[in-house]
Coordinates of C-alpha atoms and ligand atoms in Angstrom, one line a residue:
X1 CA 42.3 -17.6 27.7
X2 CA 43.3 -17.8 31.6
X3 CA 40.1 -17.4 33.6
X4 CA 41.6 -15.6 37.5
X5 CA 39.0 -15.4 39.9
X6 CA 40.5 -13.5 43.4
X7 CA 39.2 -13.8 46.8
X8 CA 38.0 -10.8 46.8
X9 CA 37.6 -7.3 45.6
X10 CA 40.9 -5.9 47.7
X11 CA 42.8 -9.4 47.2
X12 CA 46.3 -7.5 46.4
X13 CA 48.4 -10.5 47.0
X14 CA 46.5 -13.1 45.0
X15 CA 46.6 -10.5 42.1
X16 CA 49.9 -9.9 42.5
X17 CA 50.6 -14.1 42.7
X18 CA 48.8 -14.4 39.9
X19 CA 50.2 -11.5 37.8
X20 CA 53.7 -12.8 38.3
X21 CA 53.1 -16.3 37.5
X22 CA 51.0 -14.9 34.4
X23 CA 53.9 -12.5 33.2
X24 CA 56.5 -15.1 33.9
X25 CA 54.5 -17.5 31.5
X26 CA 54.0 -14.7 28.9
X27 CA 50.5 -14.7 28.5
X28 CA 49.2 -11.7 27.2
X29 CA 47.0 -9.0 28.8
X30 CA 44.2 -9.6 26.4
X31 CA 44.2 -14.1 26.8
X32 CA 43.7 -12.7 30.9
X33 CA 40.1 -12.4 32.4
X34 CA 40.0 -11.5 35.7
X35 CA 36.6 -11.9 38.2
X36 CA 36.2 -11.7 42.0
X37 CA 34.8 -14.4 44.1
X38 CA 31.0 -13.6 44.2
X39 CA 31.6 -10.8 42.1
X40 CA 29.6 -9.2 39.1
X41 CA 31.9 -10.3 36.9
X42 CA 32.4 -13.6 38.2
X43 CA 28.5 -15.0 36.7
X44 CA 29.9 -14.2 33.4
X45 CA 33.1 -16.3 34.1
X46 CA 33.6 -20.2 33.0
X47 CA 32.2 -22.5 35.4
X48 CA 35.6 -23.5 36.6
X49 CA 38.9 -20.9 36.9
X50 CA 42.0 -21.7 35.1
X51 CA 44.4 -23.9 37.0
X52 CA 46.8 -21.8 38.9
X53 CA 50.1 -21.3 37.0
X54 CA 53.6 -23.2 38.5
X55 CA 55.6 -20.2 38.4
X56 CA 58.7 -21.3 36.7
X57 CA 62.4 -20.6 37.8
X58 CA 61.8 -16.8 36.1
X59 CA 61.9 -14.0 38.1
X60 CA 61.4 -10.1 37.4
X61 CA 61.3 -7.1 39.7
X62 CA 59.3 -4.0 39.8
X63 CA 59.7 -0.4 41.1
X64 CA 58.3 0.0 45.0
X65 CA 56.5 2.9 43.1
X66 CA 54.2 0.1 41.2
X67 CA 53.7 -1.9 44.4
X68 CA 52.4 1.4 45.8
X69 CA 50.3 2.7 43.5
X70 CA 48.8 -0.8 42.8
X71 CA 48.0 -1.3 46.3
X72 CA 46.3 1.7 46.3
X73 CA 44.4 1.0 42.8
X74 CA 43.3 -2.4 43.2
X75 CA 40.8 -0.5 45.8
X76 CA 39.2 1.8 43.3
X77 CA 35.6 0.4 42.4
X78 CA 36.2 0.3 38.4
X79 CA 35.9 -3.6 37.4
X80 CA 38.5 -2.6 35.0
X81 CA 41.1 -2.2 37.3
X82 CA 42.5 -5.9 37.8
X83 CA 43.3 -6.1 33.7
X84 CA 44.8 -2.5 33.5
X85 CA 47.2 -3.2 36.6
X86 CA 48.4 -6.3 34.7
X87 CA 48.6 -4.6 31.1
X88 CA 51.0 -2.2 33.0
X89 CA 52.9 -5.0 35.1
X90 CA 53.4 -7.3 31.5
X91 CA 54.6 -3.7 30.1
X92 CA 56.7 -2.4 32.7
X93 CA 59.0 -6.3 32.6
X94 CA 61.1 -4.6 29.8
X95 CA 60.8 -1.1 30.3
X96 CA 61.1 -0.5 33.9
X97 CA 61.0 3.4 33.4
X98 CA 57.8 3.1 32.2
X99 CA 55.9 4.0 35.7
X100 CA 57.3 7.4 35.1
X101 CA 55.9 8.4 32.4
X102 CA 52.8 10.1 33.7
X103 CA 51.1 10.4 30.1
X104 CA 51.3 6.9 29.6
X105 CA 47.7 5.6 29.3
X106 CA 48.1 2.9 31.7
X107 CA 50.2 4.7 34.0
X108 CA 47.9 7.9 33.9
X109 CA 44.8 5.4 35.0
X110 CA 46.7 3.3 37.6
X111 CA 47.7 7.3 39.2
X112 CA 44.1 8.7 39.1
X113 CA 42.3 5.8 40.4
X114 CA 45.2 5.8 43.4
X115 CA 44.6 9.1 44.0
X116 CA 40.7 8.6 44.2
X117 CA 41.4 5.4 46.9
X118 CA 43.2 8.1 48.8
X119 CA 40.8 11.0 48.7
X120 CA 37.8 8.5 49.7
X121 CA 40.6 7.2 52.5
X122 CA 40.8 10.6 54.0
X123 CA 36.9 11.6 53.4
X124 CA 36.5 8.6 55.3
X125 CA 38.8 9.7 58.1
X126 CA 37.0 13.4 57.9
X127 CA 33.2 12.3 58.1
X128 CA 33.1 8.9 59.5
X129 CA 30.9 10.2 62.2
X130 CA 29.8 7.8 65.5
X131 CA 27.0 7.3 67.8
X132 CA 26.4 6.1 71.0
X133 CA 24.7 2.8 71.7
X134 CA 23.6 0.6 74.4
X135 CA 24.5 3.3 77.1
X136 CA 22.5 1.4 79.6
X137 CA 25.2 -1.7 79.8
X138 CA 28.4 -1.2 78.0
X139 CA 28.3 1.7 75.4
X140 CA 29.5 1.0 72.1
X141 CA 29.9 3.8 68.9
X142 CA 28.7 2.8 65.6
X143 CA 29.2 4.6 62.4
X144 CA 27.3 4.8 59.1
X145 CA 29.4 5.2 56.2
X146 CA 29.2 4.4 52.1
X147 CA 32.7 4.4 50.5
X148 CA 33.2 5.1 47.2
X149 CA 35.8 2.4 46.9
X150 CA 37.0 -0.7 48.8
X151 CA 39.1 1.8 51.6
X152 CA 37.3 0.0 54.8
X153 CA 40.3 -2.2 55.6
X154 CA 43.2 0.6 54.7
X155 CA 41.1 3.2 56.8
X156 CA 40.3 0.8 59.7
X157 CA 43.4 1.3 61.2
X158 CA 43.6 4.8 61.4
X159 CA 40.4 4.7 63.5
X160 CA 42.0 1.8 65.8
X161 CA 44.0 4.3 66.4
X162 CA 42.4 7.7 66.6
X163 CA 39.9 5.9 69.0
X164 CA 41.6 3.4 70.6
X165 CA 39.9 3.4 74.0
X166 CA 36.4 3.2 72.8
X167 CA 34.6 0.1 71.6
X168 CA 33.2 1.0 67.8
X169 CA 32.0 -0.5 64.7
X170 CA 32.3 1.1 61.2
X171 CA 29.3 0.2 59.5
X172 CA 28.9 0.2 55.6
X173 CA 27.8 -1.6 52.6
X174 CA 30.9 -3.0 51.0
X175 CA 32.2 -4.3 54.7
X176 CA 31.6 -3.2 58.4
X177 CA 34.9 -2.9 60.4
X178 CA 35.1 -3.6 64.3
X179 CA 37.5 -2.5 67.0
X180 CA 36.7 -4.1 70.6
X181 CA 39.7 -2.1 71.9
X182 CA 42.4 -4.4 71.3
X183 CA 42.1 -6.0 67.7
X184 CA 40.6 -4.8 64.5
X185 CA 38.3 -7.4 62.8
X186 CA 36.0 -7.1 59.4
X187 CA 32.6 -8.7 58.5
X188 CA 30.4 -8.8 55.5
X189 CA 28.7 -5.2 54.8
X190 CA 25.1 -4.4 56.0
X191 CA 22.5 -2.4 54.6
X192 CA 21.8 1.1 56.0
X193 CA 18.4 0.6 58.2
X194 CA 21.0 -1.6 60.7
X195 CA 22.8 1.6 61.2
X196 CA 21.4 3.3 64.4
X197 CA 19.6 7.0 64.2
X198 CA 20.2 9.9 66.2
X199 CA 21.4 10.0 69.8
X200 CA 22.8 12.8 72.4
X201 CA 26.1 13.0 70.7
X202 CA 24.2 14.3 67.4
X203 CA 23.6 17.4 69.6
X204 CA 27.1 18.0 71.0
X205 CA 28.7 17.7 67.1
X206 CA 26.3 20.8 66.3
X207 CA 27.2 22.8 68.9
X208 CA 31.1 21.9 68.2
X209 CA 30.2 22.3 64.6
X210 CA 28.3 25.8 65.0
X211 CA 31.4 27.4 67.2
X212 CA 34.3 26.6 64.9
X213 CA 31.8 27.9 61.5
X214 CA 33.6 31.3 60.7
X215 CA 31.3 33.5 58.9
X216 CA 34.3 35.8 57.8
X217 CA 35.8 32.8 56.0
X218 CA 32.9 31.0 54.6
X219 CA 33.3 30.0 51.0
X220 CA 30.3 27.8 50.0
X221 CA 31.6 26.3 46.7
X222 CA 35.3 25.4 48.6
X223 CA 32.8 24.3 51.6
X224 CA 31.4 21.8 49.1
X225 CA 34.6 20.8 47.7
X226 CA 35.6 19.8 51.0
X227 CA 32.6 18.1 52.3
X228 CA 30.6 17.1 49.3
X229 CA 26.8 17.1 49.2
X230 CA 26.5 13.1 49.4
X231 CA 28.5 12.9 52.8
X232 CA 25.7 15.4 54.6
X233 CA 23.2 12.7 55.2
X234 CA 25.0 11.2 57.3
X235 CA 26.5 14.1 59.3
X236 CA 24.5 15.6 62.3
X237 CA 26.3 18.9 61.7
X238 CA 24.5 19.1 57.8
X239 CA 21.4 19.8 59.0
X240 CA 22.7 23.9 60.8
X241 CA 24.8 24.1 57.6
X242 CA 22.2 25.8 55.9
X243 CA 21.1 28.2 58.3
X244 CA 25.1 28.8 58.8
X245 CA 25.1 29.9 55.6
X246 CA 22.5 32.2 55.6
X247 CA 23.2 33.8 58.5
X248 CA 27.0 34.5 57.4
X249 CA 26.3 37.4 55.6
X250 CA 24.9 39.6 58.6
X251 CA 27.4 38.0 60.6
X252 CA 30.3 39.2 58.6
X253 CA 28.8 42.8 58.1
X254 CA 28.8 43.0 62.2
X255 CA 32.4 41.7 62.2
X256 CA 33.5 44.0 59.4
X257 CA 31.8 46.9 61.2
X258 CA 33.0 46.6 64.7
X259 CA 36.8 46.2 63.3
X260 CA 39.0 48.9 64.7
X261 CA 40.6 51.4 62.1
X262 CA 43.5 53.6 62.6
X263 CA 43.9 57.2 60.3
X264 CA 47.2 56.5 58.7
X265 CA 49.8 58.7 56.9
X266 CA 49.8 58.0 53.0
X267 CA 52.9 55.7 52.2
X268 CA 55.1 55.2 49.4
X269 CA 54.4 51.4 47.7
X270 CA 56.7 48.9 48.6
X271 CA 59.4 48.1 46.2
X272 CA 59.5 46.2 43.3
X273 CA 60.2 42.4 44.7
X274 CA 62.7 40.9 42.9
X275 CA 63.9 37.0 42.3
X276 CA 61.0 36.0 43.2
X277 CA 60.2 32.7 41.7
X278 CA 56.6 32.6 39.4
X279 CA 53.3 30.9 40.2
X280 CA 53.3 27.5 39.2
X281 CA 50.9 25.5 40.8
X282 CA 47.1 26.3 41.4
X283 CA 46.1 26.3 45.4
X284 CA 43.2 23.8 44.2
X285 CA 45.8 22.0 42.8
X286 CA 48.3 22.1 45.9
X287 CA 45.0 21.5 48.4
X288 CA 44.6 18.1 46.9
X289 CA 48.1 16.8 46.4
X290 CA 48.9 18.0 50.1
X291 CA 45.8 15.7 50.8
X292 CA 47.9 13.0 50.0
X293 CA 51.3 14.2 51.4
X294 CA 53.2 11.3 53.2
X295 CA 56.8 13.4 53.7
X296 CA 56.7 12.6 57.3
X297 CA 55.1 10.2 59.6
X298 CA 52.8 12.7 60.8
X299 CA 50.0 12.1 58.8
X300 CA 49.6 8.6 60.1
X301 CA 47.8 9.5 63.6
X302 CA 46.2 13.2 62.4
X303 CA 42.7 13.3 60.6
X304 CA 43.7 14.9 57.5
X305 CA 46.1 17.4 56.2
X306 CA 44.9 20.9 56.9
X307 CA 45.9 23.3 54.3
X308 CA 46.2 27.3 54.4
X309 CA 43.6 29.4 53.6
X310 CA 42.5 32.5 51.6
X311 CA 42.2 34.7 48.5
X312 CA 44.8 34.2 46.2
X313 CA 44.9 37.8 45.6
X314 CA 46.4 37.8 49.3
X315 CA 49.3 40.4 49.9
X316 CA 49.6 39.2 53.7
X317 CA 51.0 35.9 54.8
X318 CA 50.3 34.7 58.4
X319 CA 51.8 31.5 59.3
X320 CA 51.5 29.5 62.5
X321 CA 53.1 26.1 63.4
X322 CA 50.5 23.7 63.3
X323 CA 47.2 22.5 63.3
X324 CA 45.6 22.0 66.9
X325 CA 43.2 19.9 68.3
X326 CA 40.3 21.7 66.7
X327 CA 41.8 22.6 63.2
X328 CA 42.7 19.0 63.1
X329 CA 38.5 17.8 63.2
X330 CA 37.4 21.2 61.3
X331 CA 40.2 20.3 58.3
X332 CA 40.7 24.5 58.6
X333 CA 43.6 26.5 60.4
X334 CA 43.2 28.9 63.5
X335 CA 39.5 27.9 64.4
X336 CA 40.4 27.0 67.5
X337 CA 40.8 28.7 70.2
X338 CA 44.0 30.3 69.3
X339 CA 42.6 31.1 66.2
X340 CA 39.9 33.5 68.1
X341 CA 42.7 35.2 69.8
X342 CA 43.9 35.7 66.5
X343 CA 40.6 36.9 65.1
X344 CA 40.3 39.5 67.6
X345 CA 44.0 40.9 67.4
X346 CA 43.5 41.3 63.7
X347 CA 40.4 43.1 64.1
X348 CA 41.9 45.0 66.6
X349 CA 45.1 45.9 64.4
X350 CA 42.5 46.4 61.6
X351 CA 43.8 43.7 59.2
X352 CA 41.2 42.2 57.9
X353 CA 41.7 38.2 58.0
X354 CA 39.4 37.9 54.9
X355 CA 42.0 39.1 53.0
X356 CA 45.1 37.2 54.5
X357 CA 46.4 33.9 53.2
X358 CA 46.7 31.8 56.7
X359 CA 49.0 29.0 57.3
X360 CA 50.9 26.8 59.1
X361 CA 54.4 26.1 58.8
X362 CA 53.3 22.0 59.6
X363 CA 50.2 20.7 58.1
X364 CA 49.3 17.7 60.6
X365 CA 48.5 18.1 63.8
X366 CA 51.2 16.4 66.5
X367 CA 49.9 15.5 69.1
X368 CA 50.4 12.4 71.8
X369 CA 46.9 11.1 73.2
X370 CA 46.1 11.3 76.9
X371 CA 42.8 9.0 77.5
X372 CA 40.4 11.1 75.9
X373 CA 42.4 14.2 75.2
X374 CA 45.2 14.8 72.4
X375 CA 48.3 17.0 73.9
X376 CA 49.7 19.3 71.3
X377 CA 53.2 18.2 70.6
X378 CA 55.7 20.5 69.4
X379 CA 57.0 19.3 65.6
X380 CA 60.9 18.5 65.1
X381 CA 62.9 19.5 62.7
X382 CA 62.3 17.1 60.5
X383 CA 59.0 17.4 60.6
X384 CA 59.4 21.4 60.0
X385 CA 61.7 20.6 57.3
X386 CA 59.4 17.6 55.5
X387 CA 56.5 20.1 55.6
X388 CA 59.0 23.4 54.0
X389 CA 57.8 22.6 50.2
X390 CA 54.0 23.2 50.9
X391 CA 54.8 26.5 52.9
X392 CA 57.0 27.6 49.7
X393 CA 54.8 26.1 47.3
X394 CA 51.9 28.4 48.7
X395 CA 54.7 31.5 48.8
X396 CA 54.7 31.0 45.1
X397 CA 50.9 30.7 44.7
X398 CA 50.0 33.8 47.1
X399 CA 53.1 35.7 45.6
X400 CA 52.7 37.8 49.0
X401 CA 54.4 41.0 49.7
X402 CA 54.5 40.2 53.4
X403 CA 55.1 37.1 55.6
X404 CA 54.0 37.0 59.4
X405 CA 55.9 34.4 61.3
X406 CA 54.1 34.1 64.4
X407 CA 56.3 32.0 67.0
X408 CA 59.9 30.1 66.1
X409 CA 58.5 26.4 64.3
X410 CA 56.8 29.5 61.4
X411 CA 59.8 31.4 61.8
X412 CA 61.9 28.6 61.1
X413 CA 60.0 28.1 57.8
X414 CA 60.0 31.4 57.1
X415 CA 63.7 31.9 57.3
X416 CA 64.6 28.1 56.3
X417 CA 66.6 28.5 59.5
X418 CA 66.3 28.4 63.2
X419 CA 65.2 31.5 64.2
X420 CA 64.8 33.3 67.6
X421 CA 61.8 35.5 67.9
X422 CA 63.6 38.0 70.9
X423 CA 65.7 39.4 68.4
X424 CA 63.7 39.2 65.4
X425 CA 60.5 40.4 66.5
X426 CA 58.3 43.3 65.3
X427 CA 60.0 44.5 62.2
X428 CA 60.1 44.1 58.4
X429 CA 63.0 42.3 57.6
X430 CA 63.8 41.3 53.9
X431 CA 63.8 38.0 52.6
X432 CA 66.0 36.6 49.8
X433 CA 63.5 36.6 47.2
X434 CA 62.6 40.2 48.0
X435 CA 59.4 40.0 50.3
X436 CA 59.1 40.9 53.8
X437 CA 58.9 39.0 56.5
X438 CA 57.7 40.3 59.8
X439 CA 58.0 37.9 63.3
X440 CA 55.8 38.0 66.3
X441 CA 54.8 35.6 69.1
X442 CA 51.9 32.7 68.3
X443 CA 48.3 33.6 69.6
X444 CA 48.5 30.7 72.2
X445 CA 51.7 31.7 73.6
X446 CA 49.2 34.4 74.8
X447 CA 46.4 32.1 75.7
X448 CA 49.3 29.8 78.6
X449 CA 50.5 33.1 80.0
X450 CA 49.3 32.5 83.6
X451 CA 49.7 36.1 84.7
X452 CA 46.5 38.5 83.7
X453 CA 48.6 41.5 83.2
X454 CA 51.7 40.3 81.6
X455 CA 48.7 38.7 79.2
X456 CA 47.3 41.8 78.7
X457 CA 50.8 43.8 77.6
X458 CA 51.5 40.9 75.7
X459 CA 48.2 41.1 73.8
X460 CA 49.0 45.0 73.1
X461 CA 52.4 43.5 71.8
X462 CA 50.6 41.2 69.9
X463 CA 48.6 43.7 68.6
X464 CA 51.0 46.1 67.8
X465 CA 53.1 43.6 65.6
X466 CA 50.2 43.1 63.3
X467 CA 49.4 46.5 63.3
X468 CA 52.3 46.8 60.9
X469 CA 50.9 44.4 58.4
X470 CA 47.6 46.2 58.7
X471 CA 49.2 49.2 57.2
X472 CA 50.7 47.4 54.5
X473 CA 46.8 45.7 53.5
X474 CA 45.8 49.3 53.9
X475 CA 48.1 50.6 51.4
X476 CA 47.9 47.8 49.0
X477 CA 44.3 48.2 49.3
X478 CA 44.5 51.7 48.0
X479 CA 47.1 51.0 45.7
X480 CA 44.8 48.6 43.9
Ligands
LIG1 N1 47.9 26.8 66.2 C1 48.5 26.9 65.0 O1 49.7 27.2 64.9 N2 47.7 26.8 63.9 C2 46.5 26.5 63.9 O2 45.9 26.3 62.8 C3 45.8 26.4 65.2 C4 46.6 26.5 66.3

């Protein structure tokens, strides 16, 4: 029996030493007994740990795909996870394929407990929330935060980052990690009474918190998908959620009520669509791998991945470009403040945005930071292109009978193609697959227009554009 003790519980390359010297040698997953330094496991291990293997003049390589997901694995919390990483490695020497077959036990675990290291990663990013200390000398933020797994170190950069010109701490059991504004260091975790309580920035996250909540939109058990029960202690916003909530209700009936109608002529159905491809992924499903999506380096500097929203039973589309500074923090589209110019054109063109699938055509906000501020940044291309398989994944979902591209990065999704809005705009054109597309301008086109009046016949523009897929939700809705 070989006796591995590693440094600690996110030693990657020690394992990964180890593994290779262990597979070179042949010993066998079961003759293996891994422990960490300090570790639970490690007072049931022998006094003394095996002497480290010579690797001999052997060699064996394995898929980037295994490096990957094992870096991502060896964080999960399950004390399991050392041997089952190994089991896979001694089994994937001869059959290299192996890592792609996702009903293989091993493979199946080493995937799922990945996935959770990168859903804690970006709850982490979402709700890591700080507070202001020692104002009266040099203010520094501290954060409480309890991981699920051992994410502080893959997460800590993301924060440099995000907050680079403010001195912070992340503060939480496993390990607290510091950034001083120029280098990121890690020390032993702490318990929570050395976390500090509430301060004046507790109050400013409520009232940022209580202007984006739209009562329209609000979907309590999605709302708890999202930000699960367990983070809410720690989140100065939790404690208006309930009230929110309760007040939604009347709020929506005011909205619903002061929504602008217009008497319409009855209307033949739209036609049949044809080669249209079926459903074949969940939104639930897409939500949560989109979470994870690494097509294109955006992700790297945004908070999370903000994915459209709405019923599935949706016959309207609206897609926008991306998500701003707002949508970025909220994890929701158009709550910003384009997305309350586009609350109050819909109301005004009578489509009723409970009922609308809303998207954008790039799912991470771009942006370049500006001391405190992040400046919206056009996406490339690339970026547009990277992002196309979400947009057409939730086509397929929402099976829509109309798509509203509103500005040229959504109607370059729309149409797969560069597409200028002059001569496209305001009227159903047909796509391939036998929908409709419709294109207008984006809500904050409307919000830079310097001039008051050209901002007010734009609006009516605005307006008027949706007002043709109003009459298609009208005539749906009758329909059904
Ligand atoms: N602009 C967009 O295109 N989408 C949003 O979600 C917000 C602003």
């Amino acid at each position: 029996m070989q006796y591995i003790t590693l440094d600690s519980e996110t030693d990657f390359d020690g394992w990964r030493k180890t593994a290779r010297a262990l597979v070179l040698h042949h010993v066998a997953p079961d003759d293996v007994t891994w422990a960490v330094r300090g570790g639970e496991a490690d007072l049931f291990a022998p006094p003394a740990p095996s002497p480290i293997l010579e690797v001999n003049d052997g060699t064996f390589s394995v898929s980037s795909k295994f490096i990957d997901l094992a870096k991502a694995a060896i964080l999960h919390r399950d004390g399991e996870r050392f041997a089952i990483l190994y089991r896979l490695l001694f089994r994937l020497k001869d059959n290299h394929d192996l890592i792609d077959v996702a009903t293989d036990p091993d493979v199946a675990k080493i995937t799922a407990m990945a996935r959770a290291v990168h859903r804690d990663e970006h709850k982490m990013h979402a709700f890591v929330r700080f507070r202001e200390i020692g104002r009266e000398r040099e203010p520094h933020y501290v954060a409480w935060f309890e991981p699920e797994h051992h994410i502080v170190e893959l997460a800590g950069p993301f924060f440099a980052k995000r907050f680079a010109d403010m001195p912070w701490s992340i503060l939480t059991p496993d390990l607290c990690a510091h950034w001083d504004g120029h280098a990121l260091s890690f020390t032993p975790g702490v318990s929570k009474s050395e976390a500090p309580g509430e301060d004046r920035l507790e109050e400013t996250w409520r009232r940022y918190y209580a202007s984006i909540f739209n009562p329209a939109r609000l979907k309590v058990k999605a709302m708890q998908t999202e930000m699960p029960k367990k983070y809410w202690r720690n989140l100065p916003e939790a404690s208006i959620i309930k009230p929110l909530i309760e007040d939604a209700e009347r709020m929506t009936g005011a909205m619903i009520a002061n929504a602008a109608t217009d008497p319409h002529k009855p209307q033949k159905r739209p036609e049949a669509p044809m080669k249209r491809k079926p459903a074949t992924d969940s939104l639930e499903t897409l939500r949560e791998e989109a979470a994870h999506c690494r097509a294109c380096h955006l992700y790297k500097d945004a908070t999370q991945t903000v994915f459209g929203e709405g019923p599935k039973s949706a016959n309207i589309m609206l897609v926008g470009e991306q998500p701003g500074d707002k949508e970025d923090l909220a994890g929701h589209p158009f709550v910003g403040p384009a997305g309350q110019m586009l609350d109050r054109a819909l109301a005004e063109a009578g489509v009723d945005r409970k009922k609308v699938y809303v998207t954008n055509a790039v799912k991470h906000f771009k942006f370049v930071p500006r001391g405190k501020i992040r400046l919206h940044q056009k996406p490339a291309t690339p970026e547009i292109k990277a992002c196309r398989q979400w947009y057409e994944r939730e086509v397929s979902a929402i099976q829509p009978d109309l798509i509203v591209a509103m500005g040229a990065t959504a109607a370059q999704s729309v149409f797969g193609k560069i597409t200028p809005i002059g001569k496209t705009r305001g009227r159903l054109i047909d796509l391939p697959d036998g929908r409709k597309a419709l294109v207008t301008v984006h809500p904050s086109y409307l919000l830079r227009l310097p001039d008051p009046e050209a901002k007010v016949v734009e609006y009516q523009r605005f307006v008027a554009d949706l007002k043709i897929a109003a009459s298609l939700q009208r005539r749906s809705s009758r329909a059904a």
